[in-house]
Coordinates of C-alpha atoms in Angstrom, one line a residue:
Chain A
M1 CA 210.6 -35.9 90.7
A2 CA 207.6 -35.0 92.0
T3 CA 205.2 -37.1 90.1
Q4 CA 207.5 -40.4 90.9
A5 CA 207.5 -38.8 94.8
A6 CA 204.0 -39.1 94.6
A7 CA 203.7 -42.6 92.1
F8 CA 206.3 -44.4 95.2
P9 CA 205.0 -43.1 98.6
R10 CA 207.4 -42.7 101.1
N11 CA 209.1 -46.2 101.6
G12 CA 207.9 -47.4 105.4
G13 CA 204.6 -45.1 106.0
L14 CA 201.2 -46.6 106.0
R15 CA 200.3 -46.1 102.0
H16 CA 203.0 -47.5 100.9
W17 CA 202.6 -50.2 103.0
W18 CA 198.9 -50.4 101.9
R19 CA 200.5 -50.3 98.1
V20 CA 202.2 -53.0 98.7
V21 CA 199.3 -54.7 99.9
R22 CA 196.8 -54.7 96.9
V23 CA 199.5 -55.3 94.3
G24 CA 200.8 -58.5 96.1
Y25 CA 197.2 -59.7 96.0
W26 CA 196.8 -58.5 92.9
L27 CA 200.0 -60.6 91.9
G28 CA 199.0 -63.4 94.6
W29 CA 194.8 -63.6 92.4
Q30 CA 196.5 -64.0 88.7
I31 CA 198.9 -66.5 90.0
E32 CA 196.1 -68.3 91.4
S33 CA 193.6 -68.4 89.3
N34 CA 194.7 -67.1 85.6
W35 CA 195.7 -70.8 84.7
T36 CA 192.6 -72.1 83.2
D37 CA 189.2 -70.6 83.0
P38 CA 186.8 -68.9 84.9
L39 CA 184.1 -71.9 85.1
L40 CA 187.2 -74.8 85.9
F41 CA 188.5 -72.1 88.1
F42 CA 185.6 -72.0 89.9
I43 CA 185.0 -76.3 90.0
Y44 CA 188.7 -76.3 91.1
S45 CA 188.3 -73.8 93.9
I46 CA 185.0 -75.8 95.6
A47 CA 185.7 -79.5 94.7
R48 CA 188.2 -80.2 97.6
P49 CA 185.4 -78.6 100.1
L50 CA 183.0 -79.5 99.3
G51 CA 184.8 -83.5 99.1
G52 CA 185.9 -83.1 102.6
V53 CA 182.5 -82.3 104.4
L54 CA 180.3 -85.0 101.7
I55 CA 182.7 -87.2 103.0
L56 CA 181.8 -85.9 107.2
V57 CA 178.2 -85.9 105.7
F58 CA 178.2 -90.2 104.9
M59 CA 180.5 -91.2 107.9
Y60 CA 177.7 -89.6 109.9
H61 CA 174.9 -91.3 107.9
V62 CA 176.7 -94.8 108.4
V63 CA 177.2 -94.3 112.1
A64 CA 173.7 -92.8 112.1
R65 CA 173.7 -92.0 115.5
A66 CA 171.0 -89.4 116.9
G67 CA 172.0 -86.1 117.6
G68 CA 170.4 -84.5 114.8
T69 CA 171.7 -82.3 112.2
A70 CA 174.4 -80.2 116.0
M71 CA 177.0 -82.3 114.1
L72 CA 176.1 -82.2 110.6
G73 CA 176.3 -78.6 111.2
F74 CA 179.6 -78.8 112.9
F75 CA 180.9 -80.1 110.0
V76 CA 180.0 -77.6 107.4
V77 CA 181.0 -75.2 109.5
G78 CA 184.4 -76.3 109.6
A79 CA 184.7 -78.2 106.4
A80 CA 183.6 -74.1 105.1
C81 CA 185.7 -72.2 106.8
W82 CA 189.0 -74.2 106.2
P83 CA 189.5 -73.6 102.9
F84 CA 190.5 -70.2 104.8
V85 CA 193.7 -71.8 106.9
V86 CA 194.5 -74.0 103.7
R87 CA 194.9 -71.3 100.9
G88 CA 196.0 -68.1 103.7
M89 CA 198.2 -69.6 105.5
M90 CA 199.8 -72.7 104.2
G91 CA 199.7 -70.2 100.4
T92 CA 201.1 -68.2 102.2
A93 CA 204.3 -70.2 102.7
Y94 CA 204.2 -71.5 99.4
S95 CA 203.9 -68.0 98.0
L96 CA 207.7 -67.9 99.8
I97 CA 209.2 -70.8 99.0
S98 CA 207.8 -70.8 94.8
D99 CA 208.8 -67.5 94.9
R100 CA 212.7 -68.9 95.9
E101 CA 212.9 -72.2 94.4
H102 CA 209.9 -71.9 91.4
W103 CA 209.9 -68.1 89.9
K104 CA 213.0 -67.4 91.9
T105 CA 211.8 -64.5 91.9
L106 CA 212.6 -63.7 95.1
R107 CA 215.7 -61.6 95.1
Y108 CA 214.5 -59.4 93.0
V109 CA 211.4 -58.9 95.3
Y110 CA 214.0 -58.6 97.8
I111 CA 215.7 -55.6 96.7
S112 CA 212.6 -54.1 95.3
P113 CA 212.5 -51.1 98.0
I114 CA 208.9 -52.3 99.4
S115 CA 208.1 -54.8 102.8
L116 CA 208.2 -58.1 102.6
R117 CA 206.0 -58.5 104.9
A118 CA 203.2 -56.4 103.5
Y119 CA 203.9 -58.5 100.0
L120 CA 203.2 -61.8 102.0
V121 CA 200.5 -61.1 103.4
G122 CA 199.0 -59.0 99.7
R123 CA 199.7 -62.6 98.4
A124 CA 198.1 -64.4 101.7
L125 CA 195.1 -62.1 101.5
A126 CA 194.8 -63.2 97.7
Q127 CA 194.8 -67.1 98.7
A128 CA 192.3 -66.6 101.2
T129 CA 190.2 -64.2 98.5
S130 CA 190.1 -68.0 96.4
A131 CA 189.0 -70.0 99.1
V132 CA 185.7 -67.4 99.6
A133 CA 183.2 -69.9 97.0
A134 CA 184.4 -72.6 98.6
A135 CA 183.2 -71.5 101.9
A136 CA 180.0 -70.1 100.8
V137 CA 179.2 -73.1 98.4
T138 CA 179.6 -75.3 102.0
L139 CA 177.5 -73.3 103.4
V140 CA 174.7 -72.6 101.1
F141 CA 174.9 -76.8 100.2
G142 CA 174.5 -77.2 104.1
R143 CA 172.0 -74.9 104.4
W144 CA 169.8 -76.0 101.6
V145 CA 170.3 -80.0 101.0
L146 CA 172.0 -80.7 104.1
G147 CA 169.8 -79.2 106.5
V148 CA 171.4 -77.6 108.6
P149 CA 170.0 -75.0 111.5
M150 CA 170.7 -72.0 109.5
H151 CA 168.8 -69.1 109.4
L152 CA 169.1 -65.3 108.8
A153 CA 167.7 -64.6 111.7
T154 CA 169.1 -67.0 114.1
I155 CA 172.8 -65.7 112.5
N156 CA 174.8 -63.3 114.0
A157 CA 176.2 -61.3 111.7
P158 CA 178.5 -58.6 113.7
Y159 CA 179.5 -61.5 115.7
T160 CA 180.8 -63.1 112.5
A161 CA 182.0 -60.5 111.1
A162 CA 183.9 -59.6 113.6
A163 CA 185.2 -63.5 114.3
F164 CA 185.8 -63.9 110.6
A165 CA 188.0 -61.2 110.5
L166 CA 189.8 -61.8 113.5
G167 CA 190.4 -65.3 112.1
I168 CA 192.1 -64.0 108.6
A169 CA 194.3 -62.1 111.0
A170 CA 195.5 -65.2 112.9
V171 CA 195.5 -67.4 109.7
I172 CA 197.8 -64.6 108.3
A173 CA 200.0 -64.4 111.2
L174 CA 200.2 -68.2 111.3
G175 CA 200.9 -68.0 107.3
L176 CA 203.4 -65.2 108.8
L177 CA 205.6 -67.9 111.3
V178 CA 205.0 -70.8 108.9
V179 CA 207.1 -68.4 106.3
S180 CA 209.7 -67.5 108.8
A181 CA 210.1 -71.7 109.3
A182 CA 210.7 -72.0 105.0
F183 CA 213.4 -68.8 105.0
L184 CA 215.2 -71.6 107.2
I185 CA 214.6 -74.8 105.9
S186 CA 215.6 -76.3 102.6
S187 CA 214.5 -79.3 101.3
E188 CA 211.7 -80.4 103.4
A189 CA 210.3 -76.6 102.8
W190 CA 207.3 -77.9 100.2
R191 CA 206.0 -80.1 103.0
M192 CA 206.7 -78.2 105.9
P193 CA 203.7 -75.8 105.3
E194 CA 201.5 -79.6 104.4
G195 CA 202.9 -80.5 107.6
V196 CA 201.6 -78.2 109.6
G197 CA 198.3 -77.7 108.1
A198 CA 197.9 -81.8 108.9
A199 CA 198.5 -80.7 112.3
L200 CA 196.3 -78.3 113.3
Y201 CA 193.3 -80.1 111.5
L202 CA 193.7 -82.4 113.7
V203 CA 194.0 -80.1 116.9
C204 CA 191.7 -77.0 116.3
G205 CA 188.5 -78.5 116.2
A206 CA 188.3 -78.2 112.4
I207 CA 185.8 -81.6 111.7
F208 CA 185.0 -82.7 115.7
P209 CA 184.9 -80.7 118.9
V210 CA 188.2 -80.8 120.8
T211 CA 187.4 -82.3 123.6
V212 CA 187.5 -85.5 122.2
L213 CA 190.6 -85.6 122.1
P214 CA 194.1 -86.7 125.0
P215 CA 193.5 -83.2 127.8
I216 CA 197.0 -83.5 126.5
L217 CA 196.1 -81.5 123.2
Q218 CA 193.0 -80.3 124.5
A219 CA 195.0 -77.5 126.3
L220 CA 197.5 -77.8 123.5
S221 CA 194.0 -76.7 121.1
R222 CA 193.4 -73.6 123.0
A223 CA 196.9 -72.0 122.7
I224 CA 195.9 -71.9 119.0
P225 CA 193.5 -69.3 117.8
L226 CA 191.9 -71.2 114.9
T227 CA 190.3 -73.7 117.7
W228 CA 188.2 -70.6 118.5
W229 CA 188.4 -68.9 115.7
L230 CA 186.3 -72.2 114.2
E231 CA 184.2 -72.2 117.7
A232 CA 182.8 -68.6 117.4
M233 CA 182.5 -68.8 113.7
R234 CA 179.9 -71.7 114.7
R235 CA 178.9 -69.8 117.2
G236 CA 177.9 -66.9 115.0
L237 CA 176.3 -68.8 112.4
L238 CA 174.5 -71.9 113.8
G239 CA 173.2 -69.9 117.1
P240 CA 173.2 -72.7 120.8
A241 CA 172.1 -75.4 119.0
V242 CA 175.4 -76.2 118.0
V243 CA 178.1 -79.2 119.3
R244 CA 181.4 -76.5 121.4
S245 CA 184.4 -77.7 121.7
L246 CA 184.6 -74.9 124.1
P247 CA 181.7 -75.8 126.0
H248 CA 182.1 -74.2 129.2
L249 CA 183.1 -70.6 127.9
A250 CA 180.1 -67.9 126.6
D251 CA 179.7 -66.4 123.3
G252 CA 181.4 -63.1 124.6
Q253 CA 184.8 -64.4 126.0
V254 CA 185.4 -67.1 122.9
L255 CA 185.3 -63.7 120.5
M256 CA 187.6 -61.9 123.5
G257 CA 189.6 -65.2 124.4
L258 CA 189.7 -65.2 120.4
A259 CA 191.1 -61.4 119.8
L260 CA 193.7 -61.8 122.3
L261 CA 194.8 -64.9 121.5
T262 CA 195.3 -63.2 117.3
V263 CA 196.8 -60.3 119.0
L264 CA 199.4 -62.4 120.9
W265 CA 200.2 -64.2 117.8
V266 CA 200.4 -61.8 115.1
T267 CA 203.0 -59.7 117.6
A268 CA 205.0 -63.3 117.7
A269 CA 204.6 -63.5 113.9
L270 CA 205.5 -59.7 113.5
A271 CA 209.0 -60.2 115.3
V272 CA 209.5 -64.3 113.9
F273 CA 209.2 -62.7 110.5
T274 CA 211.6 -60.4 111.3
L275 CA 214.7 -62.8 113.0
A276 CA 214.3 -65.6 110.6
E277 CA 214.1 -62.9 107.9
R278 CA 217.4 -62.0 109.7
R279 CA 219.1 -64.8 110.4
A280 CA 218.6 -66.1 107.1
R281 CA 220.3 -63.5 105.2
Q282 CA 223.4 -63.8 107.7
L283 CA 223.4 -67.4 107.2
G284 CA 223.2 -66.3 102.8
I285 CA 220.0 -68.9 102.6
L286 CA 217.7 -66.5 101.8
D287 CA 217.4 -67.1 98.4
R288 CA 218.9 -70.3 98.5
E289 CA 217.5 -72.6 96.0
T290 CA 216.8 -76.3 96.8
M291 CA 214.5 -78.1 93.8
Y292 CA 216.1 -81.1 93.2
Chain B
M1 CA 231.4 -99.0 76.1
S2 CA 230.1 -100.2 78.9
D3 CA 227.9 -102.8 79.9
I4 CA 224.9 -100.5 80.4
A5 CA 225.3 -98.8 77.2
R6 CA 225.6 -102.6 75.5
A7 CA 222.4 -103.9 76.7
R8 CA 219.2 -104.3 74.5
G9 CA 215.8 -105.4 74.4
I10 CA 214.4 -106.7 77.6
R11 CA 217.8 -106.5 79.9
R12 CA 217.8 -102.7 78.5
V13 CA 214.5 -102.2 79.6
V14 CA 215.2 -103.8 83.7
R15 CA 218.0 -102.5 83.9
A16 CA 216.7 -98.2 82.6
T17 CA 213.4 -99.8 85.4
L18 CA 215.6 -99.9 87.9
G19 CA 218.0 -97.2 86.9
R20 CA 214.6 -95.5 87.8
A21 CA 213.4 -96.9 90.8
Y22 CA 216.5 -96.3 92.3
P23 CA 216.3 -93.1 93.4
R24 CA 213.0 -93.2 94.7
I25 CA 214.1 -96.2 96.7
I26 CA 217.2 -95.3 98.0
G27 CA 216.6 -91.4 98.0
A28 CA 214.3 -92.4 100.4
N29 CA 216.7 -93.9 102.9
R30 CA 219.2 -91.0 102.0
E31 CA 216.7 -88.6 103.2
R32 CA 215.0 -89.2 105.7
S33 CA 212.8 -86.3 106.9
W34 CA 210.8 -88.0 103.6
L35 CA 210.2 -90.8 106.0
F36 CA 208.6 -88.4 108.6
Y37 CA 206.6 -86.4 106.2
D38 CA 205.8 -89.4 104.3
T39 CA 204.3 -91.3 107.0
I40 CA 203.4 -89.2 109.7
L41 CA 201.4 -86.2 107.5
P42 CA 199.5 -88.7 106.4
L43 CA 198.5 -90.3 109.9
L44 CA 197.7 -87.1 111.4
G45 CA 194.9 -86.8 108.6
T46 CA 193.9 -89.9 109.0
I47 CA 194.2 -89.7 112.6
A48 CA 191.6 -86.5 113.0
F49 CA 188.2 -88.9 111.0
V50 CA 189.6 -90.7 113.8
Y51 CA 188.3 -88.6 116.0
V52 CA 185.6 -88.0 114.0
Y53 CA 184.3 -91.4 114.0
K54 CA 185.0 -91.4 118.0
A55 CA 183.1 -87.9 118.1
L56 CA 179.5 -89.5 116.6
G57 CA 179.8 -92.9 119.0
A58 CA 180.5 -95.2 116.5
P59 CA 181.8 -98.9 116.9
D60 CA 185.2 -99.4 117.1
R61 CA 185.2 -101.3 113.3
F62 CA 185.1 -98.3 112.0
V63 CA 188.4 -96.8 113.3
G64 CA 190.1 -99.6 111.5
Y65 CA 188.2 -98.2 108.3
V66 CA 190.1 -95.1 108.9
I67 CA 193.9 -96.2 109.4
M68 CA 193.4 -98.5 105.9
G69 CA 191.7 -95.6 103.9
G70 CA 194.8 -93.7 105.3
A71 CA 196.9 -96.4 104.2
T72 CA 195.2 -96.2 100.7
M73 CA 195.8 -92.9 101.0
A74 CA 199.3 -93.0 100.8
F75 CA 199.2 -94.9 97.4
W76 CA 196.8 -92.7 95.9
M77 CA 198.9 -89.9 96.9
N78 CA 202.3 -91.6 95.1
V79 CA 200.3 -91.5 91.8
M80 CA 198.6 -88.6 91.2
W81 CA 202.0 -86.5 93.0
N82 CA 204.5 -88.8 92.2
M83 CA 203.5 -89.9 88.8
A84 CA 200.4 -87.9 87.2
A85 CA 202.5 -85.2 88.5
Q86 CA 205.9 -86.3 87.9
F87 CA 206.4 -85.4 84.2
Y88 CA 205.6 -81.6 85.6
W89 CA 208.8 -81.8 88.6
D90 CA 211.3 -83.4 85.5
K91 CA 210.1 -80.3 83.6
Q92 CA 210.6 -77.8 85.7
G93 CA 214.3 -80.2 86.7
G94 CA 214.6 -79.8 83.1
N95 CA 215.0 -84.2 83.1
L96 CA 211.9 -84.6 81.1
E97 CA 214.2 -83.6 77.4
L98 CA 217.0 -86.0 78.8
Y99 CA 214.3 -88.7 79.3
M100 CA 212.8 -88.3 76.0
V101 CA 215.6 -88.7 74.4
L102 CA 217.3 -92.2 75.9
P103 CA 217.5 -95.1 73.9
C104 CA 214.8 -97.3 76.0
G105 CA 211.8 -95.0 75.7
I106 CA 209.7 -93.4 78.0
V107 CA 207.7 -96.5 79.5
P108 CA 210.5 -98.1 81.7
I109 CA 211.3 -94.6 82.5
L110 CA 207.6 -95.2 84.2
L111 CA 207.8 -98.7 85.4
G112 CA 210.6 -97.7 87.2
M113 CA 208.8 -94.7 88.6
S114 CA 206.0 -97.3 89.5
F115 CA 208.1 -99.6 91.2
G116 CA 210.3 -97.5 92.9
G117 CA 207.4 -95.2 94.6
F118 CA 205.0 -98.8 95.5
V119 CA 208.0 -99.9 96.9
G120 CA 208.8 -96.9 98.6
T121 CA 204.9 -95.9 99.4
L122 CA 204.6 -99.1 100.7
V123 CA 206.8 -98.5 103.6
R124 CA 204.9 -96.0 104.3
A125 CA 201.5 -97.6 104.0
V126 CA 203.0 -100.3 107.1
A127 CA 203.9 -97.7 109.2
I128 CA 200.4 -96.0 109.4
I129 CA 198.7 -99.0 109.6
V130 CA 201.1 -100.0 113.2
I131 CA 201.2 -97.1 114.2
G132 CA 197.4 -96.2 114.2
S133 CA 196.8 -99.9 114.8
V134 CA 198.8 -99.1 118.3
L135 CA 197.3 -95.4 119.2
F136 CA 193.9 -97.2 118.6
H137 CA 194.3 -100.6 119.4
V138 CA 192.7 -101.8 116.3
T139 CA 193.2 -105.4 116.0
Y140 CA 192.4 -107.3 112.4
T141 CA 191.1 -110.8 111.3
I142 CA 192.7 -111.2 107.9
T143 CA 190.0 -114.6 106.9
Q144 CA 191.9 -115.4 103.6
L145 CA 195.5 -114.0 103.7
P146 CA 196.3 -115.1 100.0
L147 CA 193.3 -114.0 98.1
F148 CA 193.8 -110.3 100.3
L149 CA 197.4 -110.1 99.1
L150 CA 196.2 -111.4 95.6
I151 CA 193.6 -108.0 95.8
F152 CA 196.0 -105.5 96.8
G153 CA 198.1 -106.9 94.4
V154 CA 195.9 -106.8 91.5
G155 CA 194.7 -103.4 92.9
I156 CA 198.2 -101.6 93.1
I157 CA 199.0 -103.0 89.7
A158 CA 195.1 -101.0 88.1
L159 CA 196.5 -98.2 90.5
Y160 CA 199.6 -97.9 88.9
G161 CA 198.3 -97.7 85.0
L162 CA 195.5 -95.4 86.1
G163 CA 199.2 -93.0 87.0
V164 CA 200.9 -94.1 83.6
T165 CA 197.5 -93.4 81.5
F166 CA 197.6 -90.2 84.1
A167 CA 200.7 -89.4 83.5
S168 CA 200.9 -89.2 79.4
V169 CA 197.8 -86.8 80.2
F170 CA 200.0 -84.3 82.4
L171 CA 202.7 -84.5 80.2
M172 CA 200.7 -81.9 78.3
W173 CA 200.0 -79.5 80.8
G174 CA 202.3 -77.0 83.1
R175 CA 200.7 -75.4 85.9
E176 CA 197.9 -77.1 85.1
A177 CA 199.2 -80.6 86.4
W178 CA 199.8 -79.1 89.9
H179 CA 195.9 -77.9 90.4
M180 CA 194.5 -80.8 88.4
A181 CA 196.3 -83.5 91.0
E182 CA 195.0 -81.3 94.1
L183 CA 191.6 -81.5 92.3
F184 CA 191.5 -85.3 92.2
M185 CA 192.0 -85.9 96.1
E186 CA 189.2 -85.2 98.7
P187 CA 186.6 -86.3 95.7
V188 CA 188.5 -89.3 95.3
F189 CA 188.3 -90.1 99.1
L190 CA 184.6 -89.2 99.0
A191 CA 184.0 -91.4 95.8
S192 CA 186.2 -94.4 96.6
G193 CA 185.8 -94.3 100.1
F194 CA 188.7 -94.2 102.1
Y195 CA 186.9 -93.4 105.4
F196 CA 183.1 -95.7 105.4
P197 CA 182.0 -98.8 103.5
V198 CA 181.5 -97.0 99.4
R199 CA 178.0 -99.2 99.3
A200 CA 176.8 -95.6 101.3
L201 CA 177.1 -93.6 98.3
G202 CA 174.3 -95.8 96.6
F203 CA 174.9 -99.1 95.0
W204 CA 175.3 -97.9 91.3
V205 CA 177.1 -94.6 92.7
G206 CA 179.5 -97.6 93.8
M207 CA 179.7 -99.4 90.7
G208 CA 180.2 -95.7 88.7
T209 CA 183.2 -94.9 91.4
S210 CA 184.5 -98.2 90.6
I211 CA 186.2 -97.3 87.4
I212 CA 189.0 -96.1 90.3
P213 CA 190.6 -98.8 91.4
L214 CA 190.9 -98.1 94.5
T215 CA 187.5 -98.8 95.0
L216 CA 187.3 -102.5 94.2
A217 CA 190.5 -103.1 96.5
L218 CA 189.5 -101.1 99.6
D219 CA 186.0 -102.5 100.0
A220 CA 187.3 -106.4 98.5
M221 CA 189.8 -105.9 101.9
R222 CA 187.2 -104.9 104.1
Q223 CA 184.7 -108.2 103.1
L224 CA 188.4 -110.2 104.3
L225 CA 188.9 -108.2 107.2
F226 CA 185.7 -107.5 108.8
P227 CA 184.0 -110.4 106.9
E228 CA 180.7 -110.4 109.4
S229 CA 179.6 -106.8 110.0
H230 CA 181.0 -104.9 106.1
P231 CA 178.5 -104.0 104.1
A232 CA 179.2 -105.4 100.2
L233 CA 179.5 -103.5 96.6
L234 CA 180.0 -106.9 95.3
P235 CA 181.5 -110.3 96.5
V236 CA 185.2 -111.0 96.8
R237 CA 185.6 -112.6 93.3
V238 CA 183.3 -111.0 90.9
E239 CA 185.9 -107.7 92.7
L240 CA 188.5 -109.2 92.0
T241 CA 187.2 -110.3 88.8
A242 CA 186.8 -106.6 87.9
L243 CA 190.2 -105.2 89.4
V244 CA 191.8 -107.7 86.8
G245 CA 190.1 -106.1 84.1
L246 CA 190.3 -102.5 85.6
A247 CA 194.0 -103.5 85.9
V248 CA 195.0 -104.7 81.6
L249 CA 192.4 -101.9 80.6
F250 CA 194.9 -99.3 82.7
I251 CA 197.4 -101.0 81.0
F252 CA 195.9 -100.7 77.1
V253 CA 194.7 -97.3 77.7
A254 CA 197.9 -96.0 79.1
R255 CA 200.4 -97.5 76.2
L256 CA 197.3 -95.8 73.8
S257 CA 197.9 -92.7 75.8
L258 CA 201.0 -92.3 76.1
R259 CA 201.8 -92.9 72.4
K260 CA 199.3 -90.1 71.4
M261 CA 199.9 -87.5 74.5
E262 CA 203.9 -88.0 74.1
Y263 CA 203.1 -86.9 70.1
L264 CA 200.3 -84.1 70.7
A265 CA 203.3 -82.7 73.3
R266 CA 206.1 -83.2 70.8
R267 CA 204.1 -81.4 68.3
E268 CA 202.8 -78.7 70.1
G269 CA 206.1 -77.8 71.8
R270 CA 205.3 -78.9 75.3
L271 CA 207.4 -81.0 76.3
S272 CA 209.4 -78.3 77.7
L273 CA 206.9 -76.2 78.6
R274 CA 207.6 -74.6 81.9
F275 CA 205.3 -72.4 83.0

């Protein structure tokens, strides 16, 4: 009995929560990576982001305007960071949807003595991990092939690390919000995360400064933590020689804004998730399969 | 015996083709949300690339380039997700086994998927062009409309031929199918010059990537839309001839590949492999 209690720490405790995150992470990583050999998985991981950054590079070169490498740096950091959003945010939603519709395991996960939220956070972190190789290769490619001014001496490591951690938290919060919507919708569930991702790609300054957007979209973009995260990552990695999405703000203000928005979005995500889960259960649609 | 069951020969092929195309055309009308997801989503991505050119201070014709690329992307995504990977979904839904025991064989099923997918995607591509052009005030002057339509038609035949080839290869796969379809997104958008003239990749690289029918089709159509400013890879008529060659090649390869892969999939018991 005592052994069993040690193996399964008290439900709701931090240790239990962390254990569920770890198991969710392990499971997510297996699903994500074991469909092929490591080399093909690595190629698969880097091909899309690298393809994305090269599209931007060629677009830049066909226009061939002045602006030096500042714009290239903007593209490279944006393209390096975006896989975390794709994998982390969209991946969290797909974890729930595929558990529900494809693997048909959601009901079993749900009735097990674990926190569904912790399980999904673990799955999201596994997805985000699969973006690390893509980000690293994109940054190395940008630095050594494209000549983006990104030097160890000028990188503000503590600033970048803080921004990165906050950004991942924001991505997971967004993932939980999308999951909350996925609880309540059926046939569009597979396409909805992609839709959210496409909208964020447009308004968050992933590949162009948000200053070129119409004013109403600029206001919207400033309410989303990803805009601040991408801006902070660019400032941390590229220093002052960077095209800015939030030109009127100092570096510290950007980080503070990111922290504030992340706290707000995490709080909102937790509340919305709880409400959506409760509502789906009340309606009896928590494990409704709609694939056809 | 019903009229459908009595159908033989080409009549059976046509009926089976139309039968498979039916849910793709009519289903899209019944499930209106698909129109939103298939039109607005590609449009959002397209608009993002329009803003990249605006941020770079590019001339207006580049906006037209991007909108055309976005419309073309709808066809590519249809071919990858609803042709190449379709048998993967059909395995999950249990339909693949049914297709395999049909008296008409698998070819009319693929033809129906192609035809239905093309009609549905054409509507979405036109919507992307219209909405994108209105939003960004882009106008086009097509100098030779019949030639433009011919290039488009031949390009589509070659593209769906490639789709059938992929479908036969994907027949062997389980989860890999999903990941491979994903893998053929941005790298193909890059190689085919969806958002920039493919000539920017260099002549020989452009020639290499011309194995993807959209590369030549896009380049030829852009030459007709922007005759004075587009840096062409090859003259339009040469590209049209090459597209005809690709169409014939892919139809031939698709037929061979389908037979081979179906045999292998049956032998290795992969037709009903779900995960």
